[in-house]
Tab-separated table of C-alpha atoms in Angstrom:
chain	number	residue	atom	x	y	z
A	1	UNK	CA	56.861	0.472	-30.843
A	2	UNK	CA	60.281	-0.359	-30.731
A	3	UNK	CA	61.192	2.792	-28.476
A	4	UNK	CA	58.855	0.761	-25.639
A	5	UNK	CA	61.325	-1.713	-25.762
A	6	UNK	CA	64.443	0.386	-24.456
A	7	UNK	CA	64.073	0.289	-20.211
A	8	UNK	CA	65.646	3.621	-20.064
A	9	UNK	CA	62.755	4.595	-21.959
A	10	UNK	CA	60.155	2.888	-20.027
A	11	UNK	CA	61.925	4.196	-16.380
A	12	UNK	CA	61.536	7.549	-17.835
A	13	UNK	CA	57.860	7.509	-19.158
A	14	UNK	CA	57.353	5.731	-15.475
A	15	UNK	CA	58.580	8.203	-13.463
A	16	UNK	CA	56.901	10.820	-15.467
A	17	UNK	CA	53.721	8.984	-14.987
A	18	UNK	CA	54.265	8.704	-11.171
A	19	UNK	CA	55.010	12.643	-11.689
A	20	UNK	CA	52.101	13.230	-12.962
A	21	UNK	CA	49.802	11.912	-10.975
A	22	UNK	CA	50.981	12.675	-7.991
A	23	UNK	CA	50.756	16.446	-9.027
A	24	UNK	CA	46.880	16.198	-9.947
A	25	UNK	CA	46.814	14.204	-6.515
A	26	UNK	CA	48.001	16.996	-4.448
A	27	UNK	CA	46.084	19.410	-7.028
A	28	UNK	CA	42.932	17.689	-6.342
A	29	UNK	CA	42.818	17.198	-2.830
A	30	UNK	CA	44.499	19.980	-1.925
A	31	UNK	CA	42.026	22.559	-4.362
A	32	UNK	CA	38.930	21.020	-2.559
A	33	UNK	CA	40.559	20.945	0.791
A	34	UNK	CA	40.885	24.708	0.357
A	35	UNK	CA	37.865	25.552	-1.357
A	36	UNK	CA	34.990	23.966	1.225
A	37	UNK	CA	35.793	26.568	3.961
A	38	UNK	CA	36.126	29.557	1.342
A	39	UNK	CA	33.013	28.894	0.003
A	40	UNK	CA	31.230	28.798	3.831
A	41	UNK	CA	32.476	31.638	4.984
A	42	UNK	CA	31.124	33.208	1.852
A	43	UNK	CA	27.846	31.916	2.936
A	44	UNK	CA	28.380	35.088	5.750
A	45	UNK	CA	27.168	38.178	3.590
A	46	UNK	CA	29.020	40.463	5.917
A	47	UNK	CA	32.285	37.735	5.958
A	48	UNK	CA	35.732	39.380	6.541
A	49	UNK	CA	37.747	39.377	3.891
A	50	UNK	CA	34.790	38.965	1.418
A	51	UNK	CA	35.715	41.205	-1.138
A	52	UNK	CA	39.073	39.688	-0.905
A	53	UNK	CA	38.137	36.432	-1.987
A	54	UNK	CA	35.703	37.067	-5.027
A	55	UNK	CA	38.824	39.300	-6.331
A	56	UNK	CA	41.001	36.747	-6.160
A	57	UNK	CA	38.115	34.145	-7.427
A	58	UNK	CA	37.763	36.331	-10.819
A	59	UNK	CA	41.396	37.174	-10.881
A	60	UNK	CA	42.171	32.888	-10.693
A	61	UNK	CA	38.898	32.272	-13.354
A	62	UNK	CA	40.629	35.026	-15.838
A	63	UNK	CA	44.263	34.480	-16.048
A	64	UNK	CA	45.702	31.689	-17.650
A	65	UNK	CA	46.951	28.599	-15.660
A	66	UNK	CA	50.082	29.016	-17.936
A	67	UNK	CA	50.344	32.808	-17.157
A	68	UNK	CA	49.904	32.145	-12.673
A	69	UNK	CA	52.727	29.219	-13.780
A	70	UNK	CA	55.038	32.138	-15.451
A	71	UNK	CA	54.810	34.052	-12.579
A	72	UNK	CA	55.833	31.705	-9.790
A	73	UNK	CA	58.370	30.339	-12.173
A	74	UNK	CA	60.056	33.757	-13.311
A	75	UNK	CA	58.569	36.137	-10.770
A	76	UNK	CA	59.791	34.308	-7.832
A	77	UNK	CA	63.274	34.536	-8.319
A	78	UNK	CA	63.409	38.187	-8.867
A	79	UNK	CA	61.886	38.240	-5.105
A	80	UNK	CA	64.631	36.000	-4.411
A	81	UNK	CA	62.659	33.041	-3.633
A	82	UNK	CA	64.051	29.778	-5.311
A	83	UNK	CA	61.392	27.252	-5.215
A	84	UNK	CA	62.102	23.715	-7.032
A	85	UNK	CA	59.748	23.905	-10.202
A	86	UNK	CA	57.651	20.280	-8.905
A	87	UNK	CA	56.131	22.235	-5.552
A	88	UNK	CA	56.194	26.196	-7.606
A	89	UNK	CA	53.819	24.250	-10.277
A	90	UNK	CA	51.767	22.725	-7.486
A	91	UNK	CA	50.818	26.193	-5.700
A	92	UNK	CA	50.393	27.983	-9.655
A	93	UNK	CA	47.726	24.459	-10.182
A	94	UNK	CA	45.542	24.714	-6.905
A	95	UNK	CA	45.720	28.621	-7.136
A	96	UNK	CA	43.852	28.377	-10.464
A	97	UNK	CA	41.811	25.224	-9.545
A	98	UNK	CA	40.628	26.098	-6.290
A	99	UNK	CA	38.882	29.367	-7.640
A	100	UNK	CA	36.658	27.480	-9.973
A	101	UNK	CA	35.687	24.370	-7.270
A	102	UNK	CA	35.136	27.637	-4.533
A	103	UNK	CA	32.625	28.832	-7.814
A	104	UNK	CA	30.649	25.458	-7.857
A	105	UNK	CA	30.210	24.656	-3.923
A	106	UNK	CA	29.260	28.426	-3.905
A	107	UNK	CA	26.544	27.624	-6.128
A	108	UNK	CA	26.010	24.404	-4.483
A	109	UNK	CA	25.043	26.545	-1.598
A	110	UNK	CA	23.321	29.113	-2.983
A	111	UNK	CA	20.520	26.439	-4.751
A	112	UNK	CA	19.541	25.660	-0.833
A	113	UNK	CA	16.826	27.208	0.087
A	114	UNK	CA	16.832	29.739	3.052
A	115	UNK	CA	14.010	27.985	4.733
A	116	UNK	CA	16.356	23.961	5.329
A	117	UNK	CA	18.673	26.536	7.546
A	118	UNK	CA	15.839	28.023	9.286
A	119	UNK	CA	14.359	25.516	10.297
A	120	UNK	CA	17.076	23.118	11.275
A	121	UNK	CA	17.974	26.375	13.663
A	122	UNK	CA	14.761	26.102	14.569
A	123	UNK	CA	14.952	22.704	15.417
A	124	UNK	CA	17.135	23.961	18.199
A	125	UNK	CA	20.343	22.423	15.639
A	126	UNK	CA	23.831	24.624	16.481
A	127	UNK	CA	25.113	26.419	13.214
A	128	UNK	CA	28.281	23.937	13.394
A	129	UNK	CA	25.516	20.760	12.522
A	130	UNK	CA	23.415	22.933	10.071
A	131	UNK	CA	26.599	22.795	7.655
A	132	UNK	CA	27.277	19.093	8.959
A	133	UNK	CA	23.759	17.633	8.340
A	134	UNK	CA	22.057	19.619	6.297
A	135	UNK	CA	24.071	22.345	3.745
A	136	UNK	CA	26.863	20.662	3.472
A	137	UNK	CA	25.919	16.914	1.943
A	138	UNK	CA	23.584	18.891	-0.499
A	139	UNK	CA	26.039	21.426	-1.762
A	140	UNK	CA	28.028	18.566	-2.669
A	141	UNK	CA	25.321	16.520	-4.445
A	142	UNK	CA	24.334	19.555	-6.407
A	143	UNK	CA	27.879	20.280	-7.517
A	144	UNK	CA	29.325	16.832	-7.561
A	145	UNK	CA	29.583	16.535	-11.278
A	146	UNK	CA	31.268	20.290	-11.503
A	147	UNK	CA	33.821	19.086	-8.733
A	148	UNK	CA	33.857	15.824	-11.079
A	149	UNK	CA	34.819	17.302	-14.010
A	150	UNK	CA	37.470	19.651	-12.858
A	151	UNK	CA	39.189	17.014	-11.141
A	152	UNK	CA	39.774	15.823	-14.840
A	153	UNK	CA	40.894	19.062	-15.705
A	154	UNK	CA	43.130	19.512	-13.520
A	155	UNK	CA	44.645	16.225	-14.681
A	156	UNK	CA	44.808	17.667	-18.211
A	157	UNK	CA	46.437	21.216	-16.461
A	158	UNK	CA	49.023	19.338	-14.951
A	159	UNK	CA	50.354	18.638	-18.193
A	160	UNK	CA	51.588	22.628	-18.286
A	161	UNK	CA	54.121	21.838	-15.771
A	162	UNK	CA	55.952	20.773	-18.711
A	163	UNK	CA	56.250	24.403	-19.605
A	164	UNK	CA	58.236	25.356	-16.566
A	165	UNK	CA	60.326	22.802	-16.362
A	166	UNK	CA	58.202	19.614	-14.273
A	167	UNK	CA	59.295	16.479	-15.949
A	168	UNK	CA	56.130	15.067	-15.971
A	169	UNK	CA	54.694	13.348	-18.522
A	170	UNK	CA	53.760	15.305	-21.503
A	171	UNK	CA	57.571	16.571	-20.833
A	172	UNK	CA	58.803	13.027	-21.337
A	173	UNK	CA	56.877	12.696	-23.993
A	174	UNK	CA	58.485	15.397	-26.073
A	175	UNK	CA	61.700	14.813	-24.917
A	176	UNK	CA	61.208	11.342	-26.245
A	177	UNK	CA	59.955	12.370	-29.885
A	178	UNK	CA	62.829	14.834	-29.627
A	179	UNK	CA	64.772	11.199	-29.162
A	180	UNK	CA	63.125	8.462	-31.545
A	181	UNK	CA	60.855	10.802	-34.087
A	182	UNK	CA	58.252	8.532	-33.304
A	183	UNK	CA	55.693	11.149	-32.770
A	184	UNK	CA	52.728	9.467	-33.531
A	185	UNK	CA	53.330	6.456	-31.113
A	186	UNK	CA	54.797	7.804	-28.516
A	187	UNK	CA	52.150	10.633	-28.027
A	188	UNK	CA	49.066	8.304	-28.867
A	189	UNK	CA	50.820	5.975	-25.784
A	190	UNK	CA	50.924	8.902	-23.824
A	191	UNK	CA	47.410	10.086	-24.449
A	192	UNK	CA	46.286	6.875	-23.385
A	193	UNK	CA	47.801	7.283	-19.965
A	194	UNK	CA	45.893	10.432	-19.837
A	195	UNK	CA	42.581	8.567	-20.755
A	196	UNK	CA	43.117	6.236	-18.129
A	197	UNK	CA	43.275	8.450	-15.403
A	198	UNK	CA	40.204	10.423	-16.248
A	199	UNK	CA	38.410	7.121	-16.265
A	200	UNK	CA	39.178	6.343	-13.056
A	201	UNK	CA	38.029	10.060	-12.627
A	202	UNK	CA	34.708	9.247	-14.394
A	203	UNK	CA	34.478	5.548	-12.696
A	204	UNK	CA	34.818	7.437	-9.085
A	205	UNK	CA	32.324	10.007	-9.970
A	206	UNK	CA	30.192	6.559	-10.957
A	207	UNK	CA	30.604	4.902	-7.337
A	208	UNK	CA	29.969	8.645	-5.298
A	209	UNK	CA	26.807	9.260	-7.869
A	210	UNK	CA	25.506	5.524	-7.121
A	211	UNK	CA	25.919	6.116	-3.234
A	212	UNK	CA	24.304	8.801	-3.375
A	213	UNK	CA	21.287	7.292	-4.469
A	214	UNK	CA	21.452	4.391	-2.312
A	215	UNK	CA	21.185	7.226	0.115
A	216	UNK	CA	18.268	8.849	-1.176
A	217	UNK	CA	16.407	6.365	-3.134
A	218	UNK	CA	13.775	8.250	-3.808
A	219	UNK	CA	15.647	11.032	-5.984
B	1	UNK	CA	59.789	50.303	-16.996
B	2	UNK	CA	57.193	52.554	-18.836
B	3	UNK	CA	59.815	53.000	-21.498
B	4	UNK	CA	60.354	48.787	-21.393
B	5	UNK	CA	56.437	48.483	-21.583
B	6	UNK	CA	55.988	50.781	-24.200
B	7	UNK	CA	58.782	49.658	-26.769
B	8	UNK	CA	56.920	46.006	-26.650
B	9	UNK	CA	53.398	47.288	-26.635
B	10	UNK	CA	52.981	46.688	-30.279
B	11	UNK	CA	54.353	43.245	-30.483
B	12	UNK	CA	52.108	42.225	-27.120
B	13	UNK	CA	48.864	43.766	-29.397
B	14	UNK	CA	49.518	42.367	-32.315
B	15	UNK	CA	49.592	38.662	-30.406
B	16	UNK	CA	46.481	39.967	-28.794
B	17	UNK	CA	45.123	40.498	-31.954
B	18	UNK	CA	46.385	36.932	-33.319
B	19	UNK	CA	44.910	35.093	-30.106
B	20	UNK	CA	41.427	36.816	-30.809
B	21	UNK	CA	41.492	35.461	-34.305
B	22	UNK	CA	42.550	32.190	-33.694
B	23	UNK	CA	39.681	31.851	-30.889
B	24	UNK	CA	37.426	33.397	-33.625
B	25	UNK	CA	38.533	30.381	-35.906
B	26	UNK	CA	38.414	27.912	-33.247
B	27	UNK	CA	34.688	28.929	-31.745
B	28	UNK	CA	33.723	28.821	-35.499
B	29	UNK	CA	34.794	25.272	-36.225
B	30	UNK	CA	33.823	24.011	-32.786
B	31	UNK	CA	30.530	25.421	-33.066
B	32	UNK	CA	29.892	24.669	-36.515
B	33	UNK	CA	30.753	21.004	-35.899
B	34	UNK	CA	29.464	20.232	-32.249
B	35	UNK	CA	25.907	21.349	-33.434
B	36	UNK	CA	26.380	19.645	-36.705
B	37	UNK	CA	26.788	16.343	-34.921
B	38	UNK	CA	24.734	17.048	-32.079
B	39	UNK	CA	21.909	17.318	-34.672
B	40	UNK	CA	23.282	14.119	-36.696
B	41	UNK	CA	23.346	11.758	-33.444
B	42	UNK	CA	19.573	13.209	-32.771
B	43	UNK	CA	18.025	12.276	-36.190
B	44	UNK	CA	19.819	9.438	-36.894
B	45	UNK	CA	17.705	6.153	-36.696
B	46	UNK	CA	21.135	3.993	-36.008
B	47	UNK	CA	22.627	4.030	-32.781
B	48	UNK	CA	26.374	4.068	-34.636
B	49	UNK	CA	26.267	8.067	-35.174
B	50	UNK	CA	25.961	8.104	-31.420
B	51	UNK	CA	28.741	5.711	-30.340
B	52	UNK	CA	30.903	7.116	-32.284
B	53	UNK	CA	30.252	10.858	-31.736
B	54	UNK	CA	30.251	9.434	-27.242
B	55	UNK	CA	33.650	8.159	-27.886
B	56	UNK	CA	34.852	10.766	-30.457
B	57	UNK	CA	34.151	13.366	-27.648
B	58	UNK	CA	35.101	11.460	-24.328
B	59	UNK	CA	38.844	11.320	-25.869
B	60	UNK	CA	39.255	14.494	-26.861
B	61	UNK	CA	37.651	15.596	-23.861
B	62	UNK	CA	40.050	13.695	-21.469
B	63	UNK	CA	43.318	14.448	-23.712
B	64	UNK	CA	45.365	17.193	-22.322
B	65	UNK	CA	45.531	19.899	-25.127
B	66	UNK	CA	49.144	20.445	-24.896
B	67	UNK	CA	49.317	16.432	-25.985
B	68	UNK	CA	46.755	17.091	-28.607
B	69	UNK	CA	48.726	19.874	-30.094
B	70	UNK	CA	52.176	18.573	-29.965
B	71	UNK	CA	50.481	14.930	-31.901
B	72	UNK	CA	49.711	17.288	-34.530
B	73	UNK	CA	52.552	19.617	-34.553
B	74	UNK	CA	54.944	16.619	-34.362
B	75	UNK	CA	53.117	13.689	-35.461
B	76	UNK	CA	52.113	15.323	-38.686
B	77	UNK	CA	55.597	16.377	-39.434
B	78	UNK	CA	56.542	12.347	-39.159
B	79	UNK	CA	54.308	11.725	-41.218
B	80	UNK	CA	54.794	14.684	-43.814
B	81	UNK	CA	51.652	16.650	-42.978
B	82	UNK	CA	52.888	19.419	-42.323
B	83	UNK	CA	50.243	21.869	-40.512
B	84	UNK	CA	52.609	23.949	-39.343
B	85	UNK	CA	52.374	25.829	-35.791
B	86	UNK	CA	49.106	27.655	-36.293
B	87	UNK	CA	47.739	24.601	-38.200
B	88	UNK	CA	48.183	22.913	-35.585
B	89	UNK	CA	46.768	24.681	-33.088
B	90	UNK	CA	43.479	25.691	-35.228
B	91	UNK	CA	43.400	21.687	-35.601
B	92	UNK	CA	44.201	20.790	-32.096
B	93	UNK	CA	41.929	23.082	-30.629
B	94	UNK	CA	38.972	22.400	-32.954
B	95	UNK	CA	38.883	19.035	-32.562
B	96	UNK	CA	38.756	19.525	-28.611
B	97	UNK	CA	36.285	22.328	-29.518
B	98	UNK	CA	33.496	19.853	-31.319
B	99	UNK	CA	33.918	17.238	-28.591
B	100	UNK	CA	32.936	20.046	-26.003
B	101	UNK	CA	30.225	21.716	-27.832
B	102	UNK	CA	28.669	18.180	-28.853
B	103	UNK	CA	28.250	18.000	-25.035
B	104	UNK	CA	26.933	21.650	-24.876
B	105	UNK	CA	24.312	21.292	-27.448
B	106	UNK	CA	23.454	17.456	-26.864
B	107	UNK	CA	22.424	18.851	-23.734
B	108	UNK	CA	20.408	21.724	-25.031
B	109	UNK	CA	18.969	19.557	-27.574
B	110	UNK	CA	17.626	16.741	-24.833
B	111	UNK	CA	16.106	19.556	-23.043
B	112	UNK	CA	13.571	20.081	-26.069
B	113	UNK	CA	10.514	17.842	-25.928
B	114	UNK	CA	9.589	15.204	-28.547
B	115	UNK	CA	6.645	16.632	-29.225
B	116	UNK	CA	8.479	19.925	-30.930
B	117	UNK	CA	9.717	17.586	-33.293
B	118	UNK	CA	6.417	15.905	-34.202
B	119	UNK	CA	4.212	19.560	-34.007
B	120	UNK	CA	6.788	20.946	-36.691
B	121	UNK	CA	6.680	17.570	-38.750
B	122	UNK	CA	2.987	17.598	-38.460
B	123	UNK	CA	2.891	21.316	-39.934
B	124	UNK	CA	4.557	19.583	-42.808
B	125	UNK	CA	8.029	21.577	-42.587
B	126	UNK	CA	11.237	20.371	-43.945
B	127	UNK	CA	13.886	19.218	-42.089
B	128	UNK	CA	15.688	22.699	-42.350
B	129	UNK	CA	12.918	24.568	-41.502
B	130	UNK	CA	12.785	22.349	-38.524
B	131	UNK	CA	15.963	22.823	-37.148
B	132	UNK	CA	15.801	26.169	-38.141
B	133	UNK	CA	12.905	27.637	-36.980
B	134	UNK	CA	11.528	25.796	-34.529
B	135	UNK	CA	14.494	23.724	-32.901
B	136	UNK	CA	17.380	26.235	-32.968
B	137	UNK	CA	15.725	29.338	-31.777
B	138	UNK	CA	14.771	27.436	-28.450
B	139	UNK	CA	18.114	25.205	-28.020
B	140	UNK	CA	20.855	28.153	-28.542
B	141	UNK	CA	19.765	30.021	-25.574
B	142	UNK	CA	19.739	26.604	-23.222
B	143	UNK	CA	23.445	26.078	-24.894
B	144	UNK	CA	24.972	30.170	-24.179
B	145	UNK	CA	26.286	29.565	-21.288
B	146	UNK	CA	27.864	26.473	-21.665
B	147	UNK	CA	28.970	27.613	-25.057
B	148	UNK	CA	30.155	30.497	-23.650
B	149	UNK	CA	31.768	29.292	-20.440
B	150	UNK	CA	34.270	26.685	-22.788
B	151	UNK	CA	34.791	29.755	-25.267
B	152	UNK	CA	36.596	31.742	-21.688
B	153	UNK	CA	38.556	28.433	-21.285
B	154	UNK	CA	39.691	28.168	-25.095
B	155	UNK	CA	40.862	32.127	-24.950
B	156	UNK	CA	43.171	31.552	-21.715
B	157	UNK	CA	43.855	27.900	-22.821
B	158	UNK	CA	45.276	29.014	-26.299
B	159	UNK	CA	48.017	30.499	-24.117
B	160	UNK	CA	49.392	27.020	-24.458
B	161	UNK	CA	50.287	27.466	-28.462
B	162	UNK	CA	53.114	29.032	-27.210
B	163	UNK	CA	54.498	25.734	-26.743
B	164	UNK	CA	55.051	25.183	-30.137
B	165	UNK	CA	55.884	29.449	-31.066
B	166	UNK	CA	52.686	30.684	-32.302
B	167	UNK	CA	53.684	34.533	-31.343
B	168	UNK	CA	50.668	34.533	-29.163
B	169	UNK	CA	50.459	36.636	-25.791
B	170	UNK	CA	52.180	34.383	-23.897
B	171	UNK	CA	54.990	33.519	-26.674
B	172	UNK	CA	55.595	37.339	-26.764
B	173	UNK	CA	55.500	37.882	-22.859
B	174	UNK	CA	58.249	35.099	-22.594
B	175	UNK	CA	60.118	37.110	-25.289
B	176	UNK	CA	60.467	40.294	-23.168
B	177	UNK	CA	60.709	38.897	-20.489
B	178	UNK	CA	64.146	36.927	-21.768
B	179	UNK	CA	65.336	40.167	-23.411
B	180	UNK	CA	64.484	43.117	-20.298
B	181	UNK	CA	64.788	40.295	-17.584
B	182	UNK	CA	61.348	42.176	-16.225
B	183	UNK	CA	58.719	39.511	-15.425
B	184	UNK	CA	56.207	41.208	-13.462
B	185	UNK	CA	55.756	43.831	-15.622
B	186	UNK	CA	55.656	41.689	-18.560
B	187	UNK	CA	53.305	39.211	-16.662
B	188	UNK	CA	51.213	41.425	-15.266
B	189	UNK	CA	50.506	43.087	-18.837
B	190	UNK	CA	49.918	39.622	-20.106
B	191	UNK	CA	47.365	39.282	-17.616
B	192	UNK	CA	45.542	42.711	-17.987
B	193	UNK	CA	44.957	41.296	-21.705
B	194	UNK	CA	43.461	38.310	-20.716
B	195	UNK	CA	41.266	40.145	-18.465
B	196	UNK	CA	40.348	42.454	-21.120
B	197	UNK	CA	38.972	39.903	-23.345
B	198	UNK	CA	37.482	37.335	-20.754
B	199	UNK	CA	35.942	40.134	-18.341
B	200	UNK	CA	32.981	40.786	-20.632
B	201	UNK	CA	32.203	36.805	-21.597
B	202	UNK	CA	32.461	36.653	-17.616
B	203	UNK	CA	30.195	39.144	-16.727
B	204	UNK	CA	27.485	38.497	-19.693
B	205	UNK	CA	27.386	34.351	-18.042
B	206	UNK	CA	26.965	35.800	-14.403
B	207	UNK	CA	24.370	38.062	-15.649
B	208	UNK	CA	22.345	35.843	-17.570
B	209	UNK	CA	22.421	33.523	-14.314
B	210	UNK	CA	20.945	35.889	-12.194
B	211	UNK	CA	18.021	36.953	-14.572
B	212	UNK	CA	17.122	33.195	-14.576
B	213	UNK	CA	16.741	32.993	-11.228
């Protein structure tokens, strides 16, 4: 582990770190932030743009991450747009994420029965407080664990901003090996730092599945 | 551009070709595996086969594959193992393949009732003709769509080998698109492959969801 003791080796793996999570950061918020009001206006069977959306849903669920990366990262210029590579791999990640977190709250939706938004209309409750109150807390417990889950993989897609050029932290790590030859050590460290973001992943999906059944105690 | 197109055409099949059979490969060895210790952790009296299956699968499940594949491309070469760049991959990917489809057919598995197990013991059948007659036949269609929803992801994941120059779609779409400087085309031919292959694994998932409900 010798390489761990060079600081120009640990500022490096520490920015790349930082790098990396503050891409699945904006990744994760930002692909949920997107995907709650795309999957309610879906909810409208005769919603503008409808057709629109479930193209570009399939289109997002088919391609490669690495392929929508490609084409920011090469495709752009030729339009002559010069975007940095950090915020170009950023759009490419919550273009392909947000399809897939649209998918699940879609579903979410779809496993409420027709009779909860009925009635709370018939309850006298405005369409705006149907989604508040009722559709929207149970769409989200229903698809919690899907939302769960792809937060973690976008953590592990964040690592093919390495591929165009984001020095984040599976590009450290092969710039490193390229460095020391310590292959083994340096990618099992890095692996590790992986891990331990998913856990927190797994540990928050822990604390939102245990208030939720504070909430409803009887489920 | 048609000209451009056409003059790589056979290169961008042929990686089409080799992606297909290294997700054949893969979805053999992850399958093969994941429901070989799926069944292990269920008829083992020890908790231990369990543990170490949970934490087997909860690493390579959180492990980026990219990280995964370079350990073994690189690490194995420090180590003089040398896999080599398909190795590699086939290795990399399998291993992230059984910790997946241990989850997909744990699940199935747990969705069978105990009293399957002890009906087909009372009948006085083996433990092959268990698994095989009685247990299988009702877990693999629980596990299709789980099964076949990580098989999509391994087909436009494997894009990744490219990383390390297996001449997979990708590797060959960065090719012409250094040499013709044409990256739409290229890309967009790229993509009409993937959507080739996944379009039919998509559509046979969405189907079987609606007929269940």
């Amino acid at each position: 582990m010798q390489w761990l003791y060079d600081p120009a080796n640990v500022a490096l793996l520490t920015k790349a770190f930082l790098m990396t999570l503050m891409i699945s950061t904006i990744v994760i918020v930002g692909s949920n932030l997107l995907a709650l009001p795309l999957a309610i206006h879906l909810q409208r069977p005769a919603a503008p743009l409808r057709r629109v959306i479930i193209a570009y849903s399939f289109f997002a669920r088919a391609a490669p991450v690495l392929a929508i990366l490609f084409v920011l990262y090469y495709g752009l210029p030729r339009l002559g747009i010069f975007l940095e590579p950090v915020p170009s791999a950023i759009i490419g990640l919550i273009f392909a994420s947000t399809a897939y977190n649209l998918e699940f709250l879609r579903s979410g939706f779809e496993g409420i029965p027709d009779g909860q938004t009925d009635g709370a209309h018939a309850l006298g409750l405005t369409s705006w407080q149907v989604y508040r109150r009722i559709l929207i807390p149970q769409a989200y417990a229903a698809s919690g664990p899907a939302l769960f889950s792809n937060a973690i993989q976008m953590v592990k897609g964040s690592s093919l901003a390495s591929l165009v050029a984001v020095d984040e932290l599976t590009a450290a790590s092969t710039t490193l090996v390229a460095e020391t030859y310590r292959a083994i050590e340096i990618l099992t460290f890095v692996g590790a730092l992986y891990g331990l973001i998913a856990a927190v992943i797994i540990g928050l999906q822990w604390l939102y599945e245990r208030s939720l059944a504070w909430q409803h105690p009887r489920r | 551009m048609l000209e451009i197109a056409l003059a790589w055409l056979p290169q961008l099949f042929s990686a089409a070709i080799l992606t297909l059979a290294l997700a054949a490969v893969i979805f053999a060895i992850s399958g093969v595996f994941g429901l070989g210790l799926a069944l292990l952790v269920r008829s083992a009296a020890s908790p231990w086969p369990r543990r170490a299956a949970e934490g087997f699968s909860s690493i390579f499940r959180s492990l980026p594959e990219l990280v995964v594949l370079f350990f073994l491309f690189f690490g194995g070469a420090q180590i003089g193992l040398d896999l080599g760049a398909v190795g590699s991959t086939i290795v990399a990917f399998g291993l992230v393949g059984i910790a997946f489809d241990y989850q997909v057919f744990k699940g199935a598995l747990s969705a069978i009732p105990e009293g399957q197990f002890d009906g087909a013991r009372a009948l006085g059948l083996s433990r092959w003709r268990l698994f095989g007659l009685v247990i299988l036949p009702q877990m693999l269609p629980l596990a299709r769509k789980g099964w076949i929803t990580y098989a999509i992801a391994t087909i436009k994941r494997l894009s990744i080998a490219s990383a390390v120059s297996v001449s997979e779609i990708m590797y060959v779409t960065k090719q012409a698109i250094a040499a013709t400087n044409e990256p739409f085309l290229f890309l967009s031919i790229a993509i009409g492959l993937y959507i080739l292959i996944v379009t039919p694994l998509l559509a046979f998932n969405e189907r079987s969801q609606k007929a269940r409900r």
